[in-house]
Amino acid sequence: MIVDKEFVIGTVDPRLYGSFIEHVGRAVYGGIYEPGHPEADERGFRRDVIALVRELRVPIVRYPGGNFVSGYEWEDGVGPAAARKRRLDLAWAAVETNEVGTNEFASWAEKVGAEVMMAVNLGTRGPADARNLIEYCNHPGGTYWSDLRRSHGYEAPHKFKTWCLGNEMDGPWQIGGKTADEYGRAAVETAKLMKWVDPSIELVACGSSMRDMPTFGQWEDTVLDHTYDQVDYLSLHAYYGNRKDDTASFVAKTLEMDDYIHSVIAVCDYAKAKKRSKKTMMLSFDEWNVWYHSADADRQIERWTIAPPRIEDAYTLEDAIVVGCMIISLLKRADRIRMACIAQLVNVIAPIMTANGGDAWRQTIFYPYMHASLYGRGVSLKPIIRSPKYDSAAYTDVPYLESAAVYDEESEQLTIFAVNRDLKEGLEVEADLRQFAGYRIAEHLVLDGPDPKARNTEVQPLRVTPHAGGSSELRDGRLRTILPKLSWNVIRLT
Ligand code: AHR
């Protein structure tokens, strides 16, 4: 491997390490909010969860959905608690109590030090309601909606900067799903009104829900034909799983993610060419993670209950390795991917789990996400890699070594993130670090273990945790190391 300061991909936008809280399952109720819990603060937010979110240094959190937003009437979630209506949430067949809404979430986000990425409902609603919501949230005062916010106890505007124009609008499962033309028209008209209320905002248009959608590619092209001049980002979503218990293929899934990102960039640039535009469309990978463990349990959930344990994947070591590979895929295109949200943050396909009335703990995927958020800020460098390869049932020519490098010019620190996909053997790596000859290894963190299926649970919360036992040596600008079998590695040089 060669790492050179001159091989710059782009500056990493800190929002690459964003996350997501949706009104689904126990993400909000029993997750971030549980009045009566011994750790609850004066507003009902769990302090133990806040502390874990802060550990992750999450810069931005998408809210309130997800599929939920496509049926959400935001007015239900503001104003006096006693007057909040209970509603059927058709997206997840649950009852939404509306105890937590926009203002409470803004207060929680402030506590964890994150910005809010708000989504508007383009399923059952349209431009007028989005216009009212942004006036309620971002306008200082002196109008009906902004004064209503002030009367609700929020004198200062929230100044939410980033807004999603709906969610997964191409999906037949989506409340009020649309064709690309229908969505493109709705999105551009909504965008115009929202930017007229607050020209400082940035807008995300919905790309396809996943690369396997039948309309993938065509959807992006049509949506951008309508919205190119009004929006700033196009979204991507991806979830991977190991349903066939074929780990060699599972850990290679990010080859697909790389192709997916590459294809979306190609369509964006095609739209740019057609319009002879000077603007380059950026990407928001605003849902990504491993998701498959909870499918059977979810089928047993009773309809119309409040905060049932929905999509609570209990993550394994191998899932954490895939999450590490996904982060590397994002870093490889840091020039175009400005925002990304691991979906989600608490309880629902999440790095943080809680027990109702009980403890909070870190899942295996917490660690690669935390490492990237803490040490992956700066300039993403393109490592030149020559790696031995393998074939799996689903993929050919899979490199054993997957890696990204981030250089923080200010603190002069270099971090190499590296995965060894080999399930049986350690991988010897030699890296030519050129301009980093005078550096020393600050630490080499490793997440590995004897059992790829090992998990952290409430009873055994520390079964899978990183250790500082990596074997790296740096001499005359050459790094030599052995990456343990199936491992996530963070090699930090100062
Ligand atoms: O993150 C869970 C769900 O996955 C979201 O609500 C939806 O957007 C996606 O299909």
Short mmCIF file of C-alpha atoms and ligand atoms in Angstrom, two decimals:
data_model
loop_
_atom_site.label_atom_id
_atom_site.label_comp_id
_atom_site.label_asym_id
_atom_site.label_seq_id
_atom_site.Cartn_x
_atom_site.Cartn_y
_atom_site.Cartn_z
CA MET A 1 0.00 0.00 0.00
CA ILE A 2 1.17 3.56 -0.69
CA VAL A 3 -0.17 6.55 1.21
CA ASP A 4 0.89 9.93 -0.13
CA LYS A 5 -0.21 13.38 1.06
CA GLU A 6 -0.63 14.46 -2.54
CA PHE A 7 -3.17 11.75 -3.42
CA VAL A 8 -6.09 13.79 -2.14
CA ILE A 9 -9.68 12.58 -2.63
CA GLY A 10 -11.29 15.47 -0.78
CA THR A 11 -11.89 17.06 2.59
CA VAL A 12 -14.08 14.90 4.79
CA ASP A 13 -17.26 16.75 5.69
CA PRO A 14 -17.84 15.94 9.39
CA ARG A 15 -21.47 15.24 8.49
CA LEU A 16 -20.22 12.00 6.90
CA TYR A 17 -20.56 10.60 10.43
CA GLY A 18 -24.22 11.48 10.89
CA SER A 19 -26.96 9.22 12.21
CA PHE A 20 -30.72 8.87 12.28
CA ILE A 21 -33.57 8.80 14.80
CA GLU A 22 -36.97 7.83 13.43
CA HIS A 23 -40.29 7.47 15.22
CA VAL A 24 -40.20 3.70 14.91
CA GLY A 25 -40.00 0.94 17.51
CA ARG A 26 -38.07 2.02 20.62
CA ALA A 27 -35.80 4.60 18.96
CA VAL A 28 -37.57 7.55 20.58
CA TYR A 29 -39.79 6.04 23.31
CA GLY A 30 -37.60 3.78 25.47
CA GLY A 31 -34.52 4.89 23.52
CA ILE A 32 -33.63 8.55 23.77
CA TYR A 33 -36.73 9.34 25.88
CA GLU A 34 -37.93 7.43 28.90
CA PRO A 35 -39.43 9.57 31.67
CA GLY A 36 -39.38 7.63 34.93
CA HIS A 37 -36.11 5.88 34.09
CA PRO A 38 -33.50 6.43 36.85
CA GLU A 39 -31.27 8.13 34.25
CA ALA A 40 -34.00 10.43 32.88
CA ASP A 41 -33.31 14.16 33.03
CA GLU A 42 -35.91 16.83 33.83
CA ARG A 43 -37.36 16.49 30.29
CA GLY A 44 -37.42 12.70 30.20
CA PHE A 45 -34.27 12.17 28.11
CA ARG A 46 -32.02 9.32 29.20
CA ARG A 47 -28.67 10.68 30.38
CA ASP A 48 -26.91 7.35 29.84
CA VAL A 49 -27.97 7.40 26.17
CA ILE A 50 -26.89 11.03 25.79
CA ALA A 51 -23.45 10.09 27.15
CA LEU A 52 -23.08 7.24 24.63
CA VAL A 53 -24.21 9.44 21.73
CA ARG A 54 -21.63 12.03 22.80
CA GLU A 55 -18.95 9.32 22.77
CA LEU A 56 -19.75 8.88 19.08
CA ARG A 57 -19.40 12.63 18.42
CA VAL A 58 -22.42 12.51 16.09
CA PRO A 59 -22.47 15.73 14.04
CA ILE A 60 -25.98 15.53 12.57
CA VAL A 61 -29.11 13.42 13.19
CA ARG A 62 -31.83 12.86 10.59
CA TYR A 63 -35.41 13.14 11.99
CA PRO A 64 -38.33 12.17 12.22
CA GLY A 65 -38.19 9.52 9.44
CA GLY A 66 -37.79 7.40 7.42
CA ASN A 67 -41.04 5.83 6.33
CA PHE A 68 -42.72 7.46 9.33
CA VAL A 69 -42.38 10.97 7.92
CA SER A 70 -44.55 10.18 4.90
CA GLY A 71 -47.68 10.09 7.08
CA TYR A 72 -46.55 12.53 9.78
CA GLU A 73 -48.49 15.67 10.62
CA TRP A 74 -45.87 17.70 12.42
CA GLU A 75 -48.46 19.92 14.16
CA ASP A 76 -49.41 16.85 16.27
CA GLY A 77 -45.99 16.96 17.91
CA VAL A 78 -45.85 20.60 19.05
CA GLY A 79 -47.63 22.57 21.76
CA PRO A 80 -48.93 21.61 25.20
CA ALA A 81 -48.26 17.97 26.11
CA ALA A 82 -51.83 17.38 27.30
CA ALA A 83 -53.25 18.30 23.91
CA ARG A 84 -51.05 15.97 21.86
CA LYS A 85 -53.07 13.52 19.78
CA ARG A 86 -52.48 9.80 19.55
CA ARG A 87 -52.34 8.72 15.91
CA LEU A 88 -52.09 5.53 13.92
CA ASP A 89 -48.68 5.35 12.27
CA LEU A 90 -49.38 3.47 9.05
CA ALA A 91 -45.71 3.11 8.16
CA TRP A 92 -44.97 0.79 11.08
CA ALA A 93 -48.50 -0.23 12.19
CA ALA A 94 -47.94 1.37 15.58
CA VAL A 95 -49.59 3.98 17.79
CA GLU A 96 -47.69 7.28 17.93
CA THR A 97 -48.27 9.21 21.14
CA ASN A 98 -46.58 12.41 19.93
CA GLU A 99 -45.04 13.04 23.36
CA VAL A 100 -41.83 13.87 21.52
CA GLY A 101 -41.99 16.19 18.51
CA THR A 102 -39.90 18.76 16.69
CA ASN A 103 -39.11 21.03 19.65
CA GLU A 104 -38.25 18.24 22.07
CA PHE A 105 -36.02 16.64 19.46
CA ALA A 106 -34.25 19.96 18.81
CA SER A 107 -33.55 20.22 22.56
CA TRP A 108 -32.22 16.65 22.66
CA ALA A 109 -29.99 17.27 19.62
CA GLU A 110 -28.55 20.32 21.34
CA LYS A 111 -27.74 18.20 24.39
CA VAL A 112 -25.82 15.66 22.30
CA GLY A 113 -24.09 18.41 20.29
CA ALA A 114 -25.63 17.47 16.94
CA GLU A 115 -27.35 19.40 14.16
CA VAL A 116 -30.78 18.23 13.01
CA MET A 117 -31.42 17.03 9.44
CA MET A 118 -35.20 17.50 9.14
CA ALA A 119 -37.37 15.59 6.72
CA VAL A 120 -40.68 16.89 5.36
CA ASN A 121 -43.71 14.79 4.49
CA LEU A 122 -44.11 14.47 0.72
CA GLY A 123 -46.22 11.31 1.04
CA THR A 124 -49.61 12.51 2.30
CA ARG A 125 -48.63 16.18 2.19
CA GLY A 126 -46.93 18.71 -0.06
CA PRO A 127 -45.44 22.20 -0.46
CA ALA A 128 -47.85 24.12 1.79
CA ASP A 129 -47.22 22.03 4.91
CA ALA A 130 -43.46 22.02 4.33
CA ARG A 131 -43.58 25.80 3.99
CA ASN A 132 -45.48 26.08 7.30
CA LEU A 133 -43.03 23.76 9.04
CA ILE A 134 -39.96 25.69 7.97
CA GLU A 135 -41.61 28.95 8.96
CA TYR A 136 -42.40 27.41 12.36
CA CYS A 137 -38.82 26.16 12.80
CA ASN A 138 -36.61 28.77 11.18
CA HIS A 139 -38.42 32.12 10.99
CA PRO A 140 -37.49 34.42 13.90
CA GLY A 141 -41.01 35.74 14.69
CA GLY A 142 -43.81 38.14 13.79
CA THR A 143 -45.80 35.63 11.68
CA TYR A 144 -48.45 33.05 12.59
CA TRP A 145 -46.24 29.95 12.53
CA SER A 146 -43.10 31.52 14.00
CA ASP A 147 -45.12 33.12 16.80
CA LEU A 148 -46.78 29.78 17.45
CA ARG A 149 -43.31 28.32 18.07
CA ARG A 150 -42.51 31.16 20.43
CA SER A 151 -45.80 30.60 22.27
CA HIS A 152 -44.69 26.96 22.69
CA GLY A 153 -41.66 28.15 24.67
CA TYR A 154 -39.05 28.25 21.90
CA GLU A 155 -38.26 31.93 21.49
CA ALA A 156 -35.21 31.45 19.25
CA PRO A 157 -35.65 29.79 15.85
CA HIS A 158 -34.13 26.33 15.51
CA LYS A 159 -32.31 27.33 12.32
CA PHE A 160 -32.33 23.78 10.91
CA LYS A 161 -30.05 23.98 7.91
CA THR A 162 -30.47 20.61 6.17
CA TRP A 163 -33.86 19.31 4.96
CA CYS A 164 -34.86 16.09 3.20
CA LEU A 165 -37.62 16.38 0.61
CA GLY A 166 -39.51 13.25 1.64
CA ASN A 167 -38.20 9.73 2.08
CA GLU A 168 -37.83 6.75 -0.29
CA MET A 169 -40.60 8.05 -2.52
CA ASP A 170 -39.94 5.36 -5.16
CA GLY A 171 -40.89 2.55 -2.74
CA PRO A 172 -44.30 0.83 -3.10
CA TRP A 173 -44.19 0.49 0.71
CA GLN A 174 -44.01 4.27 1.11
CA ILE A 175 -47.14 6.11 2.28
CA GLY A 176 -48.02 8.21 -0.77
CA GLY A 177 -45.28 6.71 -2.98
CA LYS A 178 -44.81 8.38 -6.36
CA THR A 179 -43.50 7.96 -9.86
CA ALA A 180 -40.28 9.81 -10.60
CA ASP A 181 -42.14 12.56 -12.46
CA GLU A 182 -44.75 12.94 -9.72
CA TYR A 183 -42.04 13.12 -7.07
CA GLY A 184 -39.77 15.39 -9.11
CA ARG A 185 -42.60 17.92 -9.56
CA ALA A 186 -43.63 17.77 -5.88
CA ALA A 187 -40.01 18.08 -4.74
CA VAL A 188 -39.13 21.07 -6.89
CA GLU A 189 -42.25 23.01 -5.95
CA THR A 190 -41.65 22.24 -2.26
CA ALA A 191 -38.00 23.24 -2.61
CA LYS A 192 -38.92 26.61 -4.10
CA LEU A 193 -41.27 27.51 -1.26
CA MET A 194 -38.89 26.32 1.43
CA LYS A 195 -35.96 28.27 0.03
CA TRP A 196 -38.14 31.37 -0.34
CA VAL A 197 -38.88 31.16 3.40
CA ASP A 198 -35.23 30.52 4.29
CA PRO A 199 -32.63 30.83 1.50
CA SER A 200 -29.84 29.58 3.78
CA ILE A 201 -31.12 25.97 3.87
CA GLU A 202 -29.77 22.98 1.95
CA LEU A 203 -32.08 20.40 0.40
CA VAL A 204 -31.79 16.67 -0.22
CA ALA A 205 -33.85 15.05 -3.01
CA CYS A 206 -34.74 11.36 -2.78
CA GLY A 207 -32.70 9.04 -4.93
CA SER A 208 -33.69 5.37 -5.18
CA SER A 209 -34.43 3.44 -1.97
CA MET A 210 -31.73 0.97 -2.95
CA ARG A 211 -29.64 -0.05 -5.92
CA ASP A 212 -31.90 -3.05 -6.61
CA MET A 213 -35.03 -0.98 -7.24
CA PRO A 214 -36.34 -1.67 -10.76
CA THR A 215 -36.35 2.05 -11.53
CA PHE A 216 -32.79 2.67 -10.24
CA GLY A 217 -30.89 5.02 -12.54
CA GLN A 218 -33.98 6.17 -14.42
CA TRP A 219 -35.44 7.46 -11.15
CA GLU A 220 -32.34 9.55 -10.37
CA ASP A 221 -32.22 10.93 -13.91
CA THR A 222 -35.89 12.00 -13.96
CA VAL A 223 -35.83 13.44 -10.44
CA LEU A 224 -32.73 15.48 -11.26
CA ASP A 225 -34.29 16.73 -14.52
CA HIS A 226 -36.93 18.36 -12.33
CA THR A 227 -34.92 19.38 -9.29
CA TYR A 228 -31.27 19.91 -10.31
CA ASP A 229 -31.26 23.69 -9.87
CA GLN A 230 -33.16 23.70 -6.58
CA VAL A 231 -31.54 20.90 -4.57
CA ASP A 232 -28.07 20.41 -3.16
CA TYR A 233 -27.88 16.65 -2.57
CA LEU A 234 -29.28 13.41 -3.92
CA SER A 235 -29.84 10.60 -1.42
CA LEU A 236 -28.67 6.97 -1.41
CA HIS A 237 -29.76 4.18 0.95
CA ALA A 238 -28.20 0.73 1.45
CA TYR A 239 -28.65 -2.09 3.96
CA TYR A 240 -26.73 -5.37 3.80
CA GLY A 241 -27.27 -8.75 5.43
CA ASN A 242 -25.86 -12.26 5.69
CA ARG A 243 -29.07 -14.24 5.15
CA LYS A 244 -27.30 -17.20 3.55
CA ASP A 245 -24.67 -17.32 6.29
CA ASP A 246 -21.96 -16.84 3.68
CA THR A 247 -19.55 -14.55 5.50
CA ALA A 248 -16.98 -14.40 2.69
CA SER A 249 -19.66 -12.87 0.43
CA PHE A 250 -21.16 -10.75 3.22
CA VAL A 251 -17.91 -8.93 3.95
CA ALA A 252 -17.50 -8.31 0.20
CA LYS A 253 -20.87 -6.52 -0.11
CA THR A 254 -19.19 -3.13 -0.20
CA LEU A 255 -17.95 -3.89 -3.70
CA GLU A 256 -21.62 -3.32 -4.57
CA MET A 257 -21.68 -0.16 -2.46
CA ASP A 258 -18.68 1.21 -4.38
CA ASP A 259 -20.48 0.51 -7.68
CA TYR A 260 -23.70 2.02 -6.38
CA ILE A 261 -21.97 5.28 -5.41
CA HIS A 262 -20.10 5.36 -8.70
CA SER A 263 -23.35 4.88 -10.69
CA VAL A 264 -25.21 7.62 -8.82
CA ILE A 265 -22.33 10.04 -9.40
CA ALA A 266 -22.43 9.14 -13.11
CA VAL A 267 -26.17 9.91 -13.32
CA CYS A 268 -25.68 13.20 -11.44
CA ASP A 269 -22.94 14.22 -13.85
CA TYR A 270 -25.10 13.21 -16.82
CA ALA A 271 -27.87 15.48 -15.48
CA LYS A 272 -25.27 18.24 -15.07
CA ALA A 273 -24.12 17.77 -18.67
CA LYS A 274 -27.67 17.88 -20.03
CA LYS A 275 -28.27 21.16 -18.23
CA ARG A 276 -24.83 22.55 -19.01
CA SER A 277 -24.84 23.41 -15.33
CA LYS A 278 -21.88 24.78 -13.40
CA LYS A 279 -23.14 23.12 -10.24
CA THR A 280 -21.96 19.66 -9.20
CA MET A 281 -24.55 17.58 -7.35
CA MET A 282 -23.37 16.22 -3.99
CA LEU A 283 -24.59 13.03 -2.34
CA SER A 284 -26.25 12.32 1.00
CA PHE A 285 -25.95 8.63 1.91
CA ASP A 286 -28.58 9.18 4.54
CA GLU A 287 -29.38 5.56 5.43
CA TRP A 288 -26.75 2.83 5.60
CA ASN A 289 -26.08 -0.14 7.87
CA VAL A 290 -26.37 -3.89 8.29
CA TRP A 291 -30.02 -4.94 8.66
CA TYR A 292 -31.39 -8.48 8.59
CA HIS A 293 -31.29 -10.15 12.02
CA SER A 294 -34.65 -8.85 13.22
CA ALA A 295 -36.84 -9.86 10.26
CA ASP A 296 -38.47 -12.90 11.95
CA ALA A 297 -39.00 -11.18 15.31
CA ASP A 298 -40.67 -8.24 13.57
CA ARG A 299 -43.28 -10.51 12.02
CA GLN A 300 -44.48 -11.42 15.54
CA ILE A 301 -45.12 -7.81 16.61
CA GLU A 302 -48.71 -7.00 17.48
CA ARG A 303 -50.21 -4.19 15.42
CA TRP A 304 -51.13 -0.83 16.93
CA THR A 305 -48.96 -1.02 20.02
CA ILE A 306 -46.82 1.82 21.40
CA ALA A 307 -43.06 1.58 20.88
CA PRO A 308 -42.76 -2.20 20.27
CA PRO A 309 -39.25 -3.66 19.92
CA ARG A 310 -39.10 -3.30 16.13
CA ILE A 311 -35.98 -3.84 13.96
CA GLU A 312 -33.75 -4.50 16.95
CA ASP A 313 -30.83 -6.22 15.24
CA ALA A 314 -28.33 -7.67 17.73
CA TYR A 315 -25.06 -7.15 15.89
CA THR A 316 -22.17 -9.57 15.59
CA LEU A 317 -18.44 -9.07 15.11
CA GLU A 318 -18.79 -9.80 11.38
CA ASP A 319 -21.48 -7.11 11.12
CA ALA A 320 -19.02 -4.63 12.64
CA ILE A 321 -16.46 -5.58 9.98
CA VAL A 322 -19.03 -4.87 7.25
CA VAL A 323 -19.86 -1.52 8.90
CA GLY A 324 -16.12 -0.76 8.83
CA CYS A 325 -16.01 -1.59 5.11
CA MET A 326 -19.04 0.65 4.51
CA ILE A 327 -17.27 3.56 6.22
CA ILE A 328 -14.25 2.96 4.01
CA SER A 329 -16.53 3.08 0.94
CA LEU A 330 -17.88 6.46 2.09
CA LEU A 331 -14.37 7.82 2.66
CA LYS A 332 -13.28 6.68 -0.81
CA ARG A 333 -15.81 9.15 -2.29
CA ALA A 334 -15.54 11.93 0.29
CA ASP A 335 -15.25 14.29 -2.68
CA ARG A 336 -18.93 13.75 -3.52
CA ILE A 337 -20.53 12.27 -0.38
CA ARG A 338 -20.94 15.15 1.98
CA MET A 339 -23.41 13.61 4.41
CA ALA A 340 -24.15 10.08 5.53
CA CYS A 341 -26.32 8.69 8.33
CA ILE A 342 -25.81 5.32 9.93
CA ALA A 343 -29.37 4.07 10.35
CA GLN A 344 -30.21 4.28 13.04
CA LEU A 345 -28.81 5.48 16.39
CA VAL A 346 -30.67 3.91 19.33
CA ASN A 347 -32.39 0.47 19.54
CA VAL A 348 -33.58 0.39 15.91
CA ILE A 349 -30.75 -1.16 13.81
CA ALA A 350 -28.50 0.82 16.08
CA PRO A 351 -25.04 1.09 17.62
CA ILE A 352 -26.64 1.88 21.00
CA MET A 353 -29.13 -0.43 22.75
CA THR A 354 -31.22 0.10 25.85
CA ALA A 355 -33.41 -2.04 28.06
CA ASN A 356 -36.64 -0.37 29.15
CA GLY A 357 -35.98 0.69 32.72
CA GLY A 358 -32.51 -0.90 32.50
CA ASP A 359 -29.04 -0.38 31.10
CA ALA A 360 -27.70 1.07 27.86
CA TRP A 361 -24.85 -0.66 26.01
CA ARG A 362 -22.67 -0.47 22.92
CA GLN A 363 -23.29 -2.92 20.09
CA THR A 364 -20.34 -4.26 18.06
CA ILE A 365 -20.98 -1.73 15.26
CA PHE A 366 -20.58 1.14 17.75
CA TYR A 367 -16.81 0.81 17.52
CA PRO A 368 -15.95 1.24 13.83
CA TYR A 369 -18.49 4.07 13.67
CA MET A 370 -16.95 5.77 16.71
CA HIS A 371 -13.38 5.32 15.44
CA ALA A 372 -14.25 6.89 12.10
CA SER A 373 -16.11 9.78 13.69
CA LEU A 374 -13.26 10.52 16.11
CA TYR A 375 -10.25 9.91 13.88
CA GLY A 376 -11.62 10.19 10.33
CA ARG A 377 -11.78 13.97 10.13
CA GLY A 378 -9.45 15.82 7.78
CA VAL A 379 -8.50 15.04 4.21
CA SER A 380 -9.32 11.65 2.72
CA LEU A 381 -6.25 10.32 0.92
CA LYS A 382 -6.42 7.65 -1.75
CA PRO A 383 -4.25 4.70 -0.74
CA ILE A 384 -2.82 2.81 -3.71
CA ILE A 385 -3.40 -0.84 -2.82
CA ARG A 386 -2.12 -4.08 -4.27
CA SER A 387 -3.84 -6.88 -2.39
CA PRO A 388 -4.25 -10.61 -2.85
CA LYS A 389 -7.83 -11.45 -3.81
CA TYR A 390 -10.40 -14.20 -3.33
CA ASP A 391 -13.58 -15.45 -4.95
CA SER A 392 -16.72 -16.06 -2.90
CA ALA A 393 -20.09 -17.52 -3.93
CA ALA A 394 -21.40 -14.05 -4.82
CA TYR A 395 -18.31 -12.10 -5.88
CA THR A 396 -15.03 -12.57 -7.71
CA ASP A 397 -11.73 -10.75 -7.23
CA VAL A 398 -12.47 -9.51 -3.73
CA PRO A 399 -9.40 -7.81 -2.23
CA TYR A 400 -8.56 -9.12 1.25
CA LEU A 401 -7.37 -5.65 2.20
CA GLU A 402 -9.83 -2.75 2.30
CA SER A 403 -8.42 0.56 3.47
CA ALA A 404 -8.83 4.33 3.70
CA ALA A 405 -6.48 7.00 5.04
CA VAL A 406 -7.39 10.35 6.57
CA TYR A 407 -4.85 13.10 7.23
CA ASP A 408 -5.66 15.88 9.66
CA GLU A 409 -3.45 18.75 8.51
CA GLU A 410 -4.09 20.82 11.61
CA SER A 411 -2.96 18.24 14.16
CA GLU A 412 -0.66 16.51 11.63
CA GLN A 413 -2.15 13.12 12.40
CA LEU A 414 -2.59 10.32 9.90
CA THR A 415 -5.13 7.56 10.48
CA ILE A 416 -5.27 4.39 8.44
CA PHE A 417 -8.50 2.41 8.63
CA ALA A 418 -8.01 -1.14 7.39
CA VAL A 419 -10.07 -4.33 7.19
CA ASN A 420 -8.72 -7.82 6.65
CA ARG A 421 -11.54 -9.78 4.99
CA ASP A 422 -9.71 -13.10 5.31
CA LEU A 423 -11.75 -15.35 7.61
CA LYS A 424 -8.86 -17.67 8.43
CA GLU A 425 -5.47 -15.94 8.16
CA GLY A 426 -3.78 -12.76 9.29
CA LEU A 427 -2.75 -10.41 6.46
CA GLU A 428 0.78 -9.02 6.25
CA VAL A 429 0.68 -5.41 5.12
CA GLU A 430 3.57 -3.21 4.10
CA ALA A 431 2.82 0.46 3.50
CA ASP A 432 5.05 3.10 1.94
CA LEU A 433 4.13 6.19 3.94
CA ARG A 434 6.60 8.54 2.23
CA GLN A 435 6.15 11.97 3.78
CA PHE A 436 5.31 10.40 7.16
CA ALA A 437 8.83 9.09 7.85
CA GLY A 438 9.30 11.07 11.08
CA TYR A 439 5.99 9.96 12.50
CA ARG A 440 5.44 7.47 15.31
CA ILE A 441 2.61 5.04 15.86
CA ALA A 442 0.31 6.48 18.50
CA GLU A 443 -1.84 3.35 18.62
CA HIS A 444 -3.09 0.44 16.57
CA LEU A 445 -6.63 -0.43 17.63
CA VAL A 446 -8.09 -3.77 16.59
CA LEU A 447 -11.62 -5.13 16.65
CA ASP A 448 -11.44 -8.90 16.16
CA GLY A 449 -12.12 -12.11 18.04
CA PRO A 450 -12.37 -15.89 17.80
CA ASP A 451 -16.11 -15.95 17.05
CA PRO A 452 -17.46 -13.92 14.07
CA LYS A 453 -20.97 -14.35 15.52
CA ALA A 454 -20.09 -12.91 18.96
CA ARG A 455 -22.41 -10.14 20.16
CA ASN A 456 -22.70 -7.67 23.03
CA THR A 457 -25.82 -8.03 25.17
CA GLU A 458 -27.24 -6.41 28.29
CA VAL A 459 -25.79 -9.30 30.33
CA GLN A 460 -22.45 -9.39 28.48
CA PRO A 461 -21.99 -5.84 27.17
CA LEU A 462 -18.22 -6.05 26.71
CA ARG A 463 -17.82 -9.32 24.80
CA VAL A 464 -16.73 -7.55 21.59
CA THR A 465 -14.63 -4.47 22.25
CA PRO A 466 -11.56 -3.03 20.53
CA HIS A 467 -8.10 -3.49 22.03
CA ALA A 468 -4.86 -1.64 21.48
CA GLY A 469 -2.89 -4.79 20.69
CA GLY A 470 -2.25 -4.21 16.97
CA SER A 471 1.25 -5.08 15.80
CA SER A 472 2.41 -2.11 13.73
CA GLU A 473 5.99 -0.94 13.25
CA LEU A 474 7.12 2.17 11.45
CA ARG A 475 10.71 2.49 10.23
CA ASP A 476 12.04 4.99 7.66
CA GLY A 477 8.55 5.75 6.38
CA ARG A 478 7.63 2.08 5.94
CA LEU A 479 4.82 0.64 8.01
CA ARG A 480 4.78 -3.09 8.61
CA THR A 481 1.89 -4.80 10.28
CA ILE A 482 -0.17 -7.96 10.43
CA LEU A 483 -3.91 -7.45 10.38
CA PRO A 484 -5.55 -10.31 12.32
CA LYS A 485 -8.09 -12.49 10.48
CA LEU A 486 -11.49 -10.84 10.01
CA SER A 487 -10.52 -7.59 11.73
CA TRP A 488 -11.15 -3.85 11.75
CA ASN A 489 -7.98 -1.83 12.38
CA VAL A 490 -7.28 1.79 13.19
CA ILE A 491 -3.60 2.71 12.89
CA ARG A 492 -2.97 6.21 14.18
CA LEU A 493 0.25 8.04 13.45
CA THR A 494 1.41 11.34 14.93
O1 AHR B 1 -34.32 2.77 8.74
C1 AHR B 1 -35.47 1.98 8.65
C2 AHR B 1 -36.27 2.26 7.38
O2 AHR B 1 -35.50 1.86 6.27
C3 AHR B 1 -36.61 3.69 7.07
O3 AHR B 1 -37.76 4.11 7.70
C4 AHR B 1 -36.79 3.68 5.60
O4 AHR B 1 -36.48 4.90 5.01
C5 AHR B 1 -35.91 2.55 5.10
O5 AHR B 1 -36.58 1.70 4.27
#
